[in-house]
Tab-separated table of C-alpha atoms in Angstrom:
chain	number	residue	atom	x	y	z
A	489	UNK	CA	15.507	-19.462	10.454
A	490	UNK	CA	14.082	-17.992	13.669
A	491	UNK	CA	11.251	-15.838	12.922
A	492	UNK	CA	13.948	-12.643	13.411
A	493	UNK	CA	15.638	-14.099	10.966
A	494	UNK	CA	12.950	-14.554	8.657
A	495	UNK	CA	11.444	-10.944	9.127
A	496	UNK	CA	14.932	-9.475	8.117
A	497	UNK	CA	15.368	-11.249	4.683
A	498	UNK	CA	11.889	-10.915	3.785
A	499	UNK	CA	12.109	-7.009	4.188
A	500	UNK	CA	14.825	-6.832	2.011
A	501	UNK	CA	12.073	-7.703	-0.769
A	502	UNK	CA	9.747	-4.800	0.700
A	503	UNK	CA	8.783	-1.591	-1.833
A	504	UNK	CA	9.625	1.133	0.207
A	505	UNK	CA	5.926	1.733	0.544
A	506	UNK	CA	5.670	-1.277	1.940
A	507	UNK	CA	8.921	-0.772	4.626
A	508	UNK	CA	7.753	2.923	5.739
A	509	UNK	CA	3.798	1.138	6.640
A	510	UNK	CA	5.846	-1.404	8.572
A	511	UNK	CA	8.115	1.327	10.114
A	512	UNK	CA	5.020	3.073	11.084
A	513	UNK	CA	3.576	0.054	12.790
A	514	UNK	CA	6.765	-0.226	14.314
A	515	UNK	CA	6.346	2.897	15.612
A	516	UNK	CA	3.338	2.654	17.168
A	517	UNK	CA	3.685	-0.465	18.682
A	518	UNK	CA	6.553	1.494	21.063
A	519	UNK	CA	4.037	3.916	22.054
A	520	UNK	CA	1.175	1.548	22.725
A	521	UNK	CA	4.138	-0.345	25.020
A	522	UNK	CA	5.440	3.495	26.228
A	523	UNK	CA	8.818	1.606	25.000
A	524	UNK	CA	11.329	4.200	26.702
A	525	UNK	CA	10.008	7.058	24.427
A	526	UNK	CA	12.091	10.534	25.219
A	527	UNK	CA	10.744	12.068	21.719
A	528	UNK	CA	7.505	11.259	19.590
A	529	UNK	CA	6.383	13.480	16.918
A	530	UNK	CA	4.998	13.463	13.415
A	531	UNK	CA	8.809	12.284	11.685
A	532	UNK	CA	8.395	9.177	14.507
A	533	UNK	CA	10.148	8.776	17.664
A	534	UNK	CA	13.498	8.558	19.978
A	535	UNK	CA	13.955	5.583	22.045
A	536	UNK	CA	16.392	5.348	24.652
A	537	UNK	CA	18.022	2.795	22.572
A	538	UNK	CA	18.457	4.993	19.557
A	539	UNK	CA	19.860	7.896	22.525
A	540	UNK	CA	22.209	5.182	23.893
A	541	UNK	CA	23.514	4.493	19.593
A	542	UNK	CA	23.791	8.169	19.237
A	543	UNK	CA	25.778	8.457	22.238
A	544	UNK	CA	28.076	5.991	20.806
A	545	UNK	CA	28.738	7.531	17.897
A	546	UNK	CA	29.278	10.521	19.007
A	547	UNK	CA	31.947	9.223	21.800
A	548	UNK	CA	33.640	7.707	18.164
A	549	UNK	CA	33.660	10.896	16.628
A	550	UNK	CA	35.393	12.351	19.306
A	551	UNK	CA	38.450	10.002	19.604
A	552	UNK	CA	38.903	10.571	15.769
A	553	UNK	CA	38.938	13.971	16.148
A	554	UNK	CA	41.108	13.956	19.485
A	555	UNK	CA	43.604	11.575	16.941
A	556	UNK	CA	43.346	14.165	14.285
A	557	UNK	CA	44.195	17.218	16.414
A	558	UNK	CA	47.267	15.012	18.355
A	559	UNK	CA	48.164	13.764	14.561
A	560	UNK	CA	48.119	18.002	12.987
A	561	UNK	CA	50.081	20.176	15.562
């Protein structure tokens, strides 16, 4: 089993507080590495990866909306 798989499996056993701690540690690593951070505030960070995923979701929603509009003239 790879390290990433082990970490992913272990995350399921952590409490919500422990997950928040891990999330904060990851956010701090992104900040330290200056890893394509688009937005950074007290609530967390928004990365280029997050932006790309959001864009993909919005494209899917727009396609679904267009299908609905065409089905209901």
